[in-house]
Coordinates of C-alpha atoms in Angstrom, one line a residue:
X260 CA 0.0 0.0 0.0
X261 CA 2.9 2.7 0.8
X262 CA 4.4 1.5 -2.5
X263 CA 0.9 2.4 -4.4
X264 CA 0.6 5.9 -2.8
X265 CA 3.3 7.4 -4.7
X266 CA 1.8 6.4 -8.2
X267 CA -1.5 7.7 -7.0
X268 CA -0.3 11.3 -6.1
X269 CA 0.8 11.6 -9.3
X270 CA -1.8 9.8 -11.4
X271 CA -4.0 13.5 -11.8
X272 CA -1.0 14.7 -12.9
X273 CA -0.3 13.0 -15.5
X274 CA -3.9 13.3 -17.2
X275 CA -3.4 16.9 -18.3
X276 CA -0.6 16.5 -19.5
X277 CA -0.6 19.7 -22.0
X278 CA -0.6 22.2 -19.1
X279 CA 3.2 21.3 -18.5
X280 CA 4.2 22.4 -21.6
X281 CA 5.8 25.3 -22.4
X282 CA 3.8 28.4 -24.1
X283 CA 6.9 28.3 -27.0
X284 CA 6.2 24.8 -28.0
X285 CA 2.4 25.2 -28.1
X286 CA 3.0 27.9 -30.5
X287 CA 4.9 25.7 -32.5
X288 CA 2.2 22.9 -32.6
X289 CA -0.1 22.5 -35.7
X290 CA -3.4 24.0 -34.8
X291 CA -6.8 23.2 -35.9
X292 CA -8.5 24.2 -38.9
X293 CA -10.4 28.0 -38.5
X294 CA -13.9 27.7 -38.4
X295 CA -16.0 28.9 -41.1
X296 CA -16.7 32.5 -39.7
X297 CA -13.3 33.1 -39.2
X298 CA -12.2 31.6 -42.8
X299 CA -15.0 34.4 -44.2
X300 CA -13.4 37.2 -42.1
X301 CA -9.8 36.1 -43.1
X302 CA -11.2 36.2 -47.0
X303 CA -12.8 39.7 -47.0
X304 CA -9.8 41.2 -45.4
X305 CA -7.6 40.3 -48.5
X306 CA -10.1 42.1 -50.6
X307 CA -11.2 45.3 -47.9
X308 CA -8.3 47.8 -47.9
X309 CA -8.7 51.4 -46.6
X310 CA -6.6 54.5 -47.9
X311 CA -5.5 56.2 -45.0
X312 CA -3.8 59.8 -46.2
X313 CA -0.9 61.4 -44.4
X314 CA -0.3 64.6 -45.6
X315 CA 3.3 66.3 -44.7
X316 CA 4.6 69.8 -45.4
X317 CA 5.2 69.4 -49.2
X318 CA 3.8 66.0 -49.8
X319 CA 0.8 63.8 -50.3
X320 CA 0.9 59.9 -49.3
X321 CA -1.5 57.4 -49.2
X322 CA -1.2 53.8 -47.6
X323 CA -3.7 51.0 -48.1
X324 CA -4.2 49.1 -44.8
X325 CA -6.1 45.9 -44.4
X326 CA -9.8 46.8 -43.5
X327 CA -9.6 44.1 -40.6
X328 CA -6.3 44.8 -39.2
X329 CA -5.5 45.5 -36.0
X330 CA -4.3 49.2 -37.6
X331 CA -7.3 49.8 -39.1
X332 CA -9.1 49.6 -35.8
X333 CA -6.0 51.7 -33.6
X334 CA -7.1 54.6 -31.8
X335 CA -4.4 56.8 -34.3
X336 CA -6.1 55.4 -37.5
X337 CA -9.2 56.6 -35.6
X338 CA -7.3 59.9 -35.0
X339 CA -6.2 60.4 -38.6
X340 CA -9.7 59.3 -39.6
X341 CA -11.4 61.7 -37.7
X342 CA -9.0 64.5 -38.4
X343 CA -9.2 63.8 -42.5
X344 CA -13.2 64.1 -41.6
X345 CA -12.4 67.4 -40.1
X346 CA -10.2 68.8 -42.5
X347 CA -12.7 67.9 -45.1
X348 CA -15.5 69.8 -43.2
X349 CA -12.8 72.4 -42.9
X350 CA -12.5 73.2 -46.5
X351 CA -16.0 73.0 -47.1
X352 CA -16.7 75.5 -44.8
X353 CA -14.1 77.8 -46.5
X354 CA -15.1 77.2 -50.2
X355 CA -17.3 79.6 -51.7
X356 CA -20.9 78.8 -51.9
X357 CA -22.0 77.2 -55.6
X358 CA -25.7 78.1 -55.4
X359 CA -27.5 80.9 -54.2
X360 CA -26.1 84.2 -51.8
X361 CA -26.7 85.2 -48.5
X362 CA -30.3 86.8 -48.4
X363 CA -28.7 89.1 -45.7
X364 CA -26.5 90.1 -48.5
X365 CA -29.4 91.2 -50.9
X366 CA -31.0 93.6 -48.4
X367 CA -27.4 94.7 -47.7
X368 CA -27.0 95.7 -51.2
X369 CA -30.7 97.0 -51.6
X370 CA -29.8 99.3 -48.3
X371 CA -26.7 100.5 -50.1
X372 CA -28.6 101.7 -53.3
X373 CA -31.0 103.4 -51.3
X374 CA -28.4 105.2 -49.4
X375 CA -26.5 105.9 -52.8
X376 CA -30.1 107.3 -54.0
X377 CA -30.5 109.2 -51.0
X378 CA -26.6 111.1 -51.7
X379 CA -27.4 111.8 -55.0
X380 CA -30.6 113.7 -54.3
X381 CA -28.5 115.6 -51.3
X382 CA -25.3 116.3 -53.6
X383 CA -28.1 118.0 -56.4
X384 CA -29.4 120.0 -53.2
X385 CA -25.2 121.1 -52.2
X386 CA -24.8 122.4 -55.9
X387 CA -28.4 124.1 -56.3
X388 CA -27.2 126.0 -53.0
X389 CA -23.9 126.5 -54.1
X390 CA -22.4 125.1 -50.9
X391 CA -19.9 122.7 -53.0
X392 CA -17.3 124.7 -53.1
X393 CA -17.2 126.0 -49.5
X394 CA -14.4 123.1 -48.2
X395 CA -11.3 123.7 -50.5
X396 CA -9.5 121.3 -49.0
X397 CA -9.8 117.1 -49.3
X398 CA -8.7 115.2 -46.0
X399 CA -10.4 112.2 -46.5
X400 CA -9.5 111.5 -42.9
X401 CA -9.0 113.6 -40.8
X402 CA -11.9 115.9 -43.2
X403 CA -14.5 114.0 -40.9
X404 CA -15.0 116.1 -38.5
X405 CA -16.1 119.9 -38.9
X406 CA -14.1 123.2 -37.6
X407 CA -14.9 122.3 -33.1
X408 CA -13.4 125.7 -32.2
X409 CA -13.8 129.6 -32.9
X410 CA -10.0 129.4 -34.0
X411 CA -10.8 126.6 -36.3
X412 CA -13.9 128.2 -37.9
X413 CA -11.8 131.5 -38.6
X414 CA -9.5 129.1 -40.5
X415 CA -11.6 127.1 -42.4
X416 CA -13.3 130.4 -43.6
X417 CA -10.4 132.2 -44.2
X418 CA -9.4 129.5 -46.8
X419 CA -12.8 129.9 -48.4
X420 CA -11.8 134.0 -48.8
X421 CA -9.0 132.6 -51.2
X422 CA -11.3 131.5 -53.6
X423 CA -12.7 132.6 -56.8
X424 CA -16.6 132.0 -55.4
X425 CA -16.0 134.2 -52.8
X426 CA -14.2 136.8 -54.1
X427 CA -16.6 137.3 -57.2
X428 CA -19.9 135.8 -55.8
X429 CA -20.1 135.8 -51.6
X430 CA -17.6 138.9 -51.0
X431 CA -21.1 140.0 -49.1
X432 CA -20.9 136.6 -47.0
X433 CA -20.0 136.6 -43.4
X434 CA -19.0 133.8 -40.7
X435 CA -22.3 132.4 -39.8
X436 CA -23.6 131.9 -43.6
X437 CA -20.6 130.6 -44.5
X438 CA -21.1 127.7 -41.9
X439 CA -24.1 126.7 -43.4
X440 CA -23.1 126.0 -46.5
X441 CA -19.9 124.4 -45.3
X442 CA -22.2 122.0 -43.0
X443 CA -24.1 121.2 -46.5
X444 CA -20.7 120.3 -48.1
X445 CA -19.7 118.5 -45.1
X446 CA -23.0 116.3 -44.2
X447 CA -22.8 115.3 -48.1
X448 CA -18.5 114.0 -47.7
X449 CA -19.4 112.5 -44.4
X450 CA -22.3 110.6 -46.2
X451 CA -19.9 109.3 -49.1
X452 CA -17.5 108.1 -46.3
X453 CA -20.4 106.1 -44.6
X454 CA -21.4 104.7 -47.9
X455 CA -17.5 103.7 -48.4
X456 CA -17.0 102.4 -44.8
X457 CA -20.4 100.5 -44.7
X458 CA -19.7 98.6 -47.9
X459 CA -16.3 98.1 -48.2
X460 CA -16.3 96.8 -44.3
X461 CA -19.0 93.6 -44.7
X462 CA -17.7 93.2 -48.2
X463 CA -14.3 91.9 -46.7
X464 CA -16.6 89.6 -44.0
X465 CA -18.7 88.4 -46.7
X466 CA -15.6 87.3 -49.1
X467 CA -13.9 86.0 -45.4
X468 CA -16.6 84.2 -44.4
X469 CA -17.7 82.8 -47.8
X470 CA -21.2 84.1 -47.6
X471 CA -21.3 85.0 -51.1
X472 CA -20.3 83.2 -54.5
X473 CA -17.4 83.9 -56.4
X474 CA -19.2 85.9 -59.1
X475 CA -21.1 87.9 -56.1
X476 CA -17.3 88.4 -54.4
X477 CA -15.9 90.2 -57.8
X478 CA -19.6 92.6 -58.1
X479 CA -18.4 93.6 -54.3
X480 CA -15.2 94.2 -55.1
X481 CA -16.1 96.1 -58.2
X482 CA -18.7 98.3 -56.5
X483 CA -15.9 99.1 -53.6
X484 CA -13.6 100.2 -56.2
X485 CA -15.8 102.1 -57.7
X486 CA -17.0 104.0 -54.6
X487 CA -13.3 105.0 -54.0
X488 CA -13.1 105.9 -57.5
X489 CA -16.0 107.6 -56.6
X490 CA -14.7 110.0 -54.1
X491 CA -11.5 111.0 -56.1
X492 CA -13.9 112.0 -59.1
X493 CA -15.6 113.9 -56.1
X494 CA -12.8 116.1 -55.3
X495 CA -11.9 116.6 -58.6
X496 CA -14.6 117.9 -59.6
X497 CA -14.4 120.6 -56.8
X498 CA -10.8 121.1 -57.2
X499 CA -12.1 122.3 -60.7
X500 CA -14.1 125.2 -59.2
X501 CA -11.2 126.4 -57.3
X502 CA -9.1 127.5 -60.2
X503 CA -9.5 130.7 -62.0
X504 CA -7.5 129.8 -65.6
X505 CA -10.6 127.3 -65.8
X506 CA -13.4 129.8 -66.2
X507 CA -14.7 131.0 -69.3
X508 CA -14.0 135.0 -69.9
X509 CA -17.0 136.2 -68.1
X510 CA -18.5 133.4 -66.5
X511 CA -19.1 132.6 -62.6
X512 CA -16.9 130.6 -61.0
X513 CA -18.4 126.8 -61.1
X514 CA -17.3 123.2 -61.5
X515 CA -16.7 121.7 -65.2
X516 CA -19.4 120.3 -65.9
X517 CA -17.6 117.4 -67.8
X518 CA -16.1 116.6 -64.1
X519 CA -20.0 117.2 -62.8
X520 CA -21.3 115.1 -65.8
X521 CA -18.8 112.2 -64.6
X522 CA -19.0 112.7 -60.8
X523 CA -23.3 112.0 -61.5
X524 CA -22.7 109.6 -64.0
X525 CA -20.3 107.3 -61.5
X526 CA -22.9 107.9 -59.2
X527 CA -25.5 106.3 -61.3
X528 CA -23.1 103.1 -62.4
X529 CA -22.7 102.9 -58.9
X530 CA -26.3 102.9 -57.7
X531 CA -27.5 100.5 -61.0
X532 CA -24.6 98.0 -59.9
X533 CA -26.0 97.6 -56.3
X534 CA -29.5 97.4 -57.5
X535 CA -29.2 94.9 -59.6
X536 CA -26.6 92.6 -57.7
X537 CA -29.4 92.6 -54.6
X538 CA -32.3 92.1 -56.9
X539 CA -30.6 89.2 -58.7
X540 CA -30.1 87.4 -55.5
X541 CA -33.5 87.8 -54.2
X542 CA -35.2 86.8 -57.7
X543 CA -32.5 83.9 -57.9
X544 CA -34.1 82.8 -54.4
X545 CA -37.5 83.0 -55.4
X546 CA -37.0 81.0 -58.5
X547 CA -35.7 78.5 -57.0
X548 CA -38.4 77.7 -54.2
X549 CA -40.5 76.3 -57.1
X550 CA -37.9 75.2 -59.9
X551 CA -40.9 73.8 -62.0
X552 CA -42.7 77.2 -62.3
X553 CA -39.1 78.8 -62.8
X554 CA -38.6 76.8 -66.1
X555 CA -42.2 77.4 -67.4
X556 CA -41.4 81.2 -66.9
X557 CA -37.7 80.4 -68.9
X558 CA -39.9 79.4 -71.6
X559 CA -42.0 82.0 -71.5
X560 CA -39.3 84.4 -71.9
X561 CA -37.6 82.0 -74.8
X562 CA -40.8 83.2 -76.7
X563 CA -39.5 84.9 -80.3
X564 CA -42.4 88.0 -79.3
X565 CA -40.2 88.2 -76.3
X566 CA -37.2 89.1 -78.2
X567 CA -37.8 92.7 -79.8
X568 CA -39.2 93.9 -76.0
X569 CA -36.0 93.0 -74.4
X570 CA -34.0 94.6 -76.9
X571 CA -36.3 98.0 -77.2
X572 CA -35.8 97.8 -72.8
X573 CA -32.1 97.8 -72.9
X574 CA -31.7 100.2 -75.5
X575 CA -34.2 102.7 -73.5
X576 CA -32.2 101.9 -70.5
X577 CA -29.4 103.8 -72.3
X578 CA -31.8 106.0 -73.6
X579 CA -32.3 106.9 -70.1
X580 CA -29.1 107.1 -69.1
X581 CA -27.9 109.0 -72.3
X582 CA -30.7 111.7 -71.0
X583 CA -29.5 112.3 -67.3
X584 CA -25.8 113.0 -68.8
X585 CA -27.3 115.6 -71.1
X586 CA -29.3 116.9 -67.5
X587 CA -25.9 117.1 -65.6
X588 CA -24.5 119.4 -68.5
X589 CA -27.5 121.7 -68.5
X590 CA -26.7 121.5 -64.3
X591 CA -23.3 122.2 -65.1
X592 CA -23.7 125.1 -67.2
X593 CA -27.2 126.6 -66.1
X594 CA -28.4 126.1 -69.3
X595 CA -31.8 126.1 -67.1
X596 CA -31.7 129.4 -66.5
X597 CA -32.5 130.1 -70.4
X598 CA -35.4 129.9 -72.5
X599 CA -37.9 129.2 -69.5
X600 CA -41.0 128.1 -71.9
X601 CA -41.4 125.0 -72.8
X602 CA -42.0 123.8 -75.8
X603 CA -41.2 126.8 -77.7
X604 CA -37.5 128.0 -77.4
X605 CA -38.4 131.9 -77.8
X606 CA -40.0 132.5 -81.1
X607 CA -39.8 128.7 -82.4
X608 CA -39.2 125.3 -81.5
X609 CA -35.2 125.5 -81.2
X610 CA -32.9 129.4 -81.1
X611 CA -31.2 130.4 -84.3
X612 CA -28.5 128.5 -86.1
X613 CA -26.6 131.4 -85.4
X614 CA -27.0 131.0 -82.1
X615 CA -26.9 127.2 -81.6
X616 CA -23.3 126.8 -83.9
X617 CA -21.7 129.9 -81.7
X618 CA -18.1 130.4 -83.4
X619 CA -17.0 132.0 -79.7
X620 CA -17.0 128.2 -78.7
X621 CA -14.0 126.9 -81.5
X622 CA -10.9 127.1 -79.7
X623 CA -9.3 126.2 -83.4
X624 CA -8.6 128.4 -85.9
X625 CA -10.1 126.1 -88.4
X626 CA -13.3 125.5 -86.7
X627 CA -13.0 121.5 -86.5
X628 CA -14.2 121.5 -82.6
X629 CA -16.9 124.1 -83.6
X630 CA -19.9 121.0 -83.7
X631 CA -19.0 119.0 -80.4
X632 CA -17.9 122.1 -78.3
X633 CA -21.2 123.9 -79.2
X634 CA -23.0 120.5 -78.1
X635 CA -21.1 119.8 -74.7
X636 CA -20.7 123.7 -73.7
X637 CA -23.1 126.3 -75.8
X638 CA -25.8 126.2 -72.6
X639 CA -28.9 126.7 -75.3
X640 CA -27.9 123.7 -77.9
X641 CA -26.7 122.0 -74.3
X642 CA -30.5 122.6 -73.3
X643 CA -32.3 121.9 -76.9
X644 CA -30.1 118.3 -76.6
X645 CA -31.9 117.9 -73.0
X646 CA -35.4 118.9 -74.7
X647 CA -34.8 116.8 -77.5
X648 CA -33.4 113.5 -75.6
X649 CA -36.5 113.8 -73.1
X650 CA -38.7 114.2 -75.4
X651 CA -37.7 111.1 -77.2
X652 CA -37.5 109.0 -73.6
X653 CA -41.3 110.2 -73.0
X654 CA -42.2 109.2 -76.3
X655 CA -40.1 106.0 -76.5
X656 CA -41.9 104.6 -73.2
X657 CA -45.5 105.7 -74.4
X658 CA -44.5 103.4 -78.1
X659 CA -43.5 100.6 -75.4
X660 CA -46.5 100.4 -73.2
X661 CA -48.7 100.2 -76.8
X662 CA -46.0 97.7 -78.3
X663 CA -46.5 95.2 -74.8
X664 CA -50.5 95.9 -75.4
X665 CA -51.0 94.4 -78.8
X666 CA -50.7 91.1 -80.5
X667 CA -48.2 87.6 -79.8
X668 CA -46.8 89.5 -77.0
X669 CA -49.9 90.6 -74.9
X670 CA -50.0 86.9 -74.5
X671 CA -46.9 85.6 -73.7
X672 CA -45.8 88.6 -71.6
X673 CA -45.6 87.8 -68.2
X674 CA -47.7 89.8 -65.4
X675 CA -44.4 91.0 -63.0
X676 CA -43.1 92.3 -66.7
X677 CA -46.8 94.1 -67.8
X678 CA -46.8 96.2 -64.3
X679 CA -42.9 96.9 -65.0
X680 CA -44.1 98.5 -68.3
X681 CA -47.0 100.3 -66.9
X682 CA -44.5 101.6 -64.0
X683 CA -42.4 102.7 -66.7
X684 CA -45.2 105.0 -67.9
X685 CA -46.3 106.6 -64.5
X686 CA -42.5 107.4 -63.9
X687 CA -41.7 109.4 -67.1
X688 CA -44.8 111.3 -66.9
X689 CA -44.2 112.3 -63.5
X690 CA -40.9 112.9 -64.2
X691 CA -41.8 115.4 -67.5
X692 CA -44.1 117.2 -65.5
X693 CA -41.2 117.9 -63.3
X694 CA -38.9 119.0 -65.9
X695 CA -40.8 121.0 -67.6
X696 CA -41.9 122.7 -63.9
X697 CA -38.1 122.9 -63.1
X698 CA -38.1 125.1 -66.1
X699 CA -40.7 127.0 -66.6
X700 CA -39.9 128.2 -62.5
X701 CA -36.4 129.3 -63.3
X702 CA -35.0 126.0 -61.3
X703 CA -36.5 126.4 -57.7
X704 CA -34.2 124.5 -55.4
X705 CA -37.0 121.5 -54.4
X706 CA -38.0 121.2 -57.7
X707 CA -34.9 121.0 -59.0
X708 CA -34.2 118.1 -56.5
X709 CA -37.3 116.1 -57.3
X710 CA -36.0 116.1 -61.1
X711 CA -33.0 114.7 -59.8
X712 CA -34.4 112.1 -57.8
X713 CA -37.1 111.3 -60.7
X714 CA -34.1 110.5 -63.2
X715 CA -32.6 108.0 -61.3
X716 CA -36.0 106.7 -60.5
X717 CA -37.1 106.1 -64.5
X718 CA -33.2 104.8 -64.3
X719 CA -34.3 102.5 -61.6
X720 CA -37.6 101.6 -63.3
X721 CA -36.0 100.6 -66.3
X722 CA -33.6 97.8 -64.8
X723 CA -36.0 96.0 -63.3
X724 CA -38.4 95.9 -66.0
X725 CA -35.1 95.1 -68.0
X726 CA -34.1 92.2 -65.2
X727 CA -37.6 91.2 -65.4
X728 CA -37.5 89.9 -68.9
X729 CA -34.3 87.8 -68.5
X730 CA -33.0 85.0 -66.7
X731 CA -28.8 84.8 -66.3
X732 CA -26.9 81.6 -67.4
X733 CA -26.0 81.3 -63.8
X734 CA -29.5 81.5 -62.5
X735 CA -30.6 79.0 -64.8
X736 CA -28.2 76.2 -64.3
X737 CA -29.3 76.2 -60.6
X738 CA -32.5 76.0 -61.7
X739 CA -32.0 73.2 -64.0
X740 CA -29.7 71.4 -61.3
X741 CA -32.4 71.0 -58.6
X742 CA -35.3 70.6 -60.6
X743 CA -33.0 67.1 -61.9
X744 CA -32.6 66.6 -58.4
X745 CA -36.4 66.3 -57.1
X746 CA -38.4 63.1 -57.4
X747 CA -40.2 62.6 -60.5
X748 CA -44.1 62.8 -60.0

């Protein structure tokens, strides 16, 4: 029995005997097939590869990894995963938008118009007062705030002594006149700076921020030049009223009215470029809420009756503009202080030739400049062009609301477009009747202003009639992008 005990103590052990070998040598015994799940795992990772991208300072690389690997399921391929998400969200954030603009960019734009509209009307009231010349300096900086002190008013208006306007105009003018025209001057190159400020400021957020598209981001750009451009036409302008070798022998002492003519005219381009970048934006918007509708309207406008009303729109739209330049040189030259009848011109419908083709306006010996001088600076054939170009715009619109009445295009025209026509007419009657009152009153100062404003308002009637009866390449494409886009009914 003692010898047996000995071979039973060790009789459990030697059952297991596996558990006495050595990890190494288990790893180096043949092991048992895979079952099937695992054989299926093992097979799709062969074919399952992942591109994970590590970008460096100059280059690009990309490394295929086993879907199933123990890498692909690291906490850094994670990392690199998730970062790679990011950085695409990143960029997507700073690309510029495809589609449509910002809507808080449209009434950004349409708030800069008015505000353009509004300086115009005030810049016609500074030179029907004759308060443009009263600052002779241009500090576009430190210009922004008026005289504070007795010391500094004294200054300000002893500069204004120097001038020619004083000297052979307001010799009679003393300290506390001479302020209010110098606060008229002043409010209107304060205005100008808050136009520049207002729009050149959010037009560097919007382009930073990628609220607009890249087409929008060059119209802002374009319009903030211009404004700057703007202002330097501004000053020149005054800077031409300052001068005595730029006077004619006998005249007043006033701006060039070629200078006026292209200070109003910038004005204009300026005002027309806001208008119609907000507008677009807005109709682009509205378009595309119902993409269906937008393409039956395409079509509409596709019409052949459509053709010859778009074409008669624009070239009234220069029409229009063609008119207010001719305005600005009668402004410039006071041609409306002449002839105030209306529609005779004295004893007929136009002066004498004599009078009209004045050889006192040739500055050449042979009389080659004699025509275009007499037209741009002979204030009664500088008035007969305003008659004649008005008349023609009044006419012109009356021949387009008949044209939009009758036949193929009373049926296709769309309504937005009929009431644009109709406003066309209620404008350029109202603004004849102020004309001809500006005239036949010898220029009163507020009705004066009223013609002003009710040029750029026929202006502003125009181009949206004009917008009206067009859809841009751009626009369209959207359109035709998410109407492909929608479910089929």
């Amino acid at each position: 029995m003692s010898l047996l005990i000995p071979g039973m103590r060790l009789a459990p052990f030697g059952q297991p005997g596996a558990r006495f070998i050595c990890r190494q040598c288990l790893r180096q015994k043949p092991q048992t097939a895979p079952s099937r799940v695992l054989q299926s795992l093992r097979q799709s990772r062969r074919h399952a590869t992942t591109a994970t991208t590590t970008t460096t300072a100059n280059t690009t690389t990309t490394t295929k990894r086993p879907a199933f690997s123990p890498v692909f399921f690291s906490t850094s391929s994670y990392a690199s995963m998730s970062t790679a998400t990011h950085g695409t969200a990143q960029v997507s954030k700073r690309a510029f938008p495809e589609s449509t603009n910002s809507k808080s960019v449209a009434y950004w734009l349409l708030g800069s118009a008015a505000s353009v509209f509004g300086i115009v009307v005030f810049g016609g009231l500074t030179r029907l007062t004759e308060s443009g010349l009263s600052i002779t300096e241009w500090k576009p900086v430190t210009g922004s705030l008026p005289p504070l002190t007795q010391q500094h008013w004294e200054s300000e208006f002893e500069k204004y002594r120097a001038s020619p306007e004083f000297k052979m105009l307001n010799s009679h003018m003393d300290l506390d006149e001479f302020k209010k025209i110098y606060y008229m001057e002043w409010t209107h190159r304060l205005w100008g700076r808050f136009i520049g400020l207002s729009f050149v400021l959010p037009t560097a957020y919007f382009i930073a921020r990628r609220r607009v598209s890249v087409r929008m981001a060059w119209n802002l750009v374009g319009i903030s030049g211009l404004i700057g451009f703007q202002g330097f036409i501004g000053w020149w302008m005054v800077k031409s009223g300052l001068k005595d070798d730029l006077f004619a022998p006998g005249s007043h002492p006033r701006v060039s009215q070629y200078r006026l003519t292209a200070h109003l005219a910038t004005a204009f381009v300026c005002y027309s470029w806001m208008l119609l970048a907000g507008l677009g934006i807005l109709r682009t918007r509205r378009l595309l809420v119902n993409p269906a509708d937008a393409m039956k309207l395409v079509e509409t406008l596709r019409h052949p009756a459509m053709v010859p009303l778009r074409r008669s729109v624009a070239a009234l739209t220069a029409l229009v503009f063609a008119t207010v330049l001719s305005g600005a040189l009668v402004a410039g030259l006071d041609a409306g202080l002449i002839y105030n009848e209306f529609p005779k011109m004295g004893l007929g419908l136009a002066p004498p030739a004599s009078e009209l083709w004045d050889k006192f306006y040739s500055r050449k010996e042979d009389g080659s400049d004699l025509w275009w001088r007499n037209m741009l600076e002979n204030p009664s054939l500088v008035q007969l062009d305003h008659r004649i170009l008005a008349t023609t715009t009044f006419c012109s619109v009356l021949a387009l609301f008949a044209y939009a009445r009758r036949g193929r295009l009373a049926a296709v025209l769309p309504k937005d477009a009929r009431k644009g026509v109709t406003g066309m007419v209620h404008l350029v009657c109202l603004q004849a009747a102020l004309g001809i009152s500006t005239l036949i009153y010898m220029v009163p100062i507020p009705l004066a202003a009223a013609h002003q404003a009710g040029a750029l308002a026929l202006l502003t009637g125009a181009l949206v009639l004009g917008q009206r009866l067009r859809v841009p390449p751009s626009t369209l494409r959207l359109i035709q992008k998410k109407l492909a886009t929608m479910p089929k009914q």
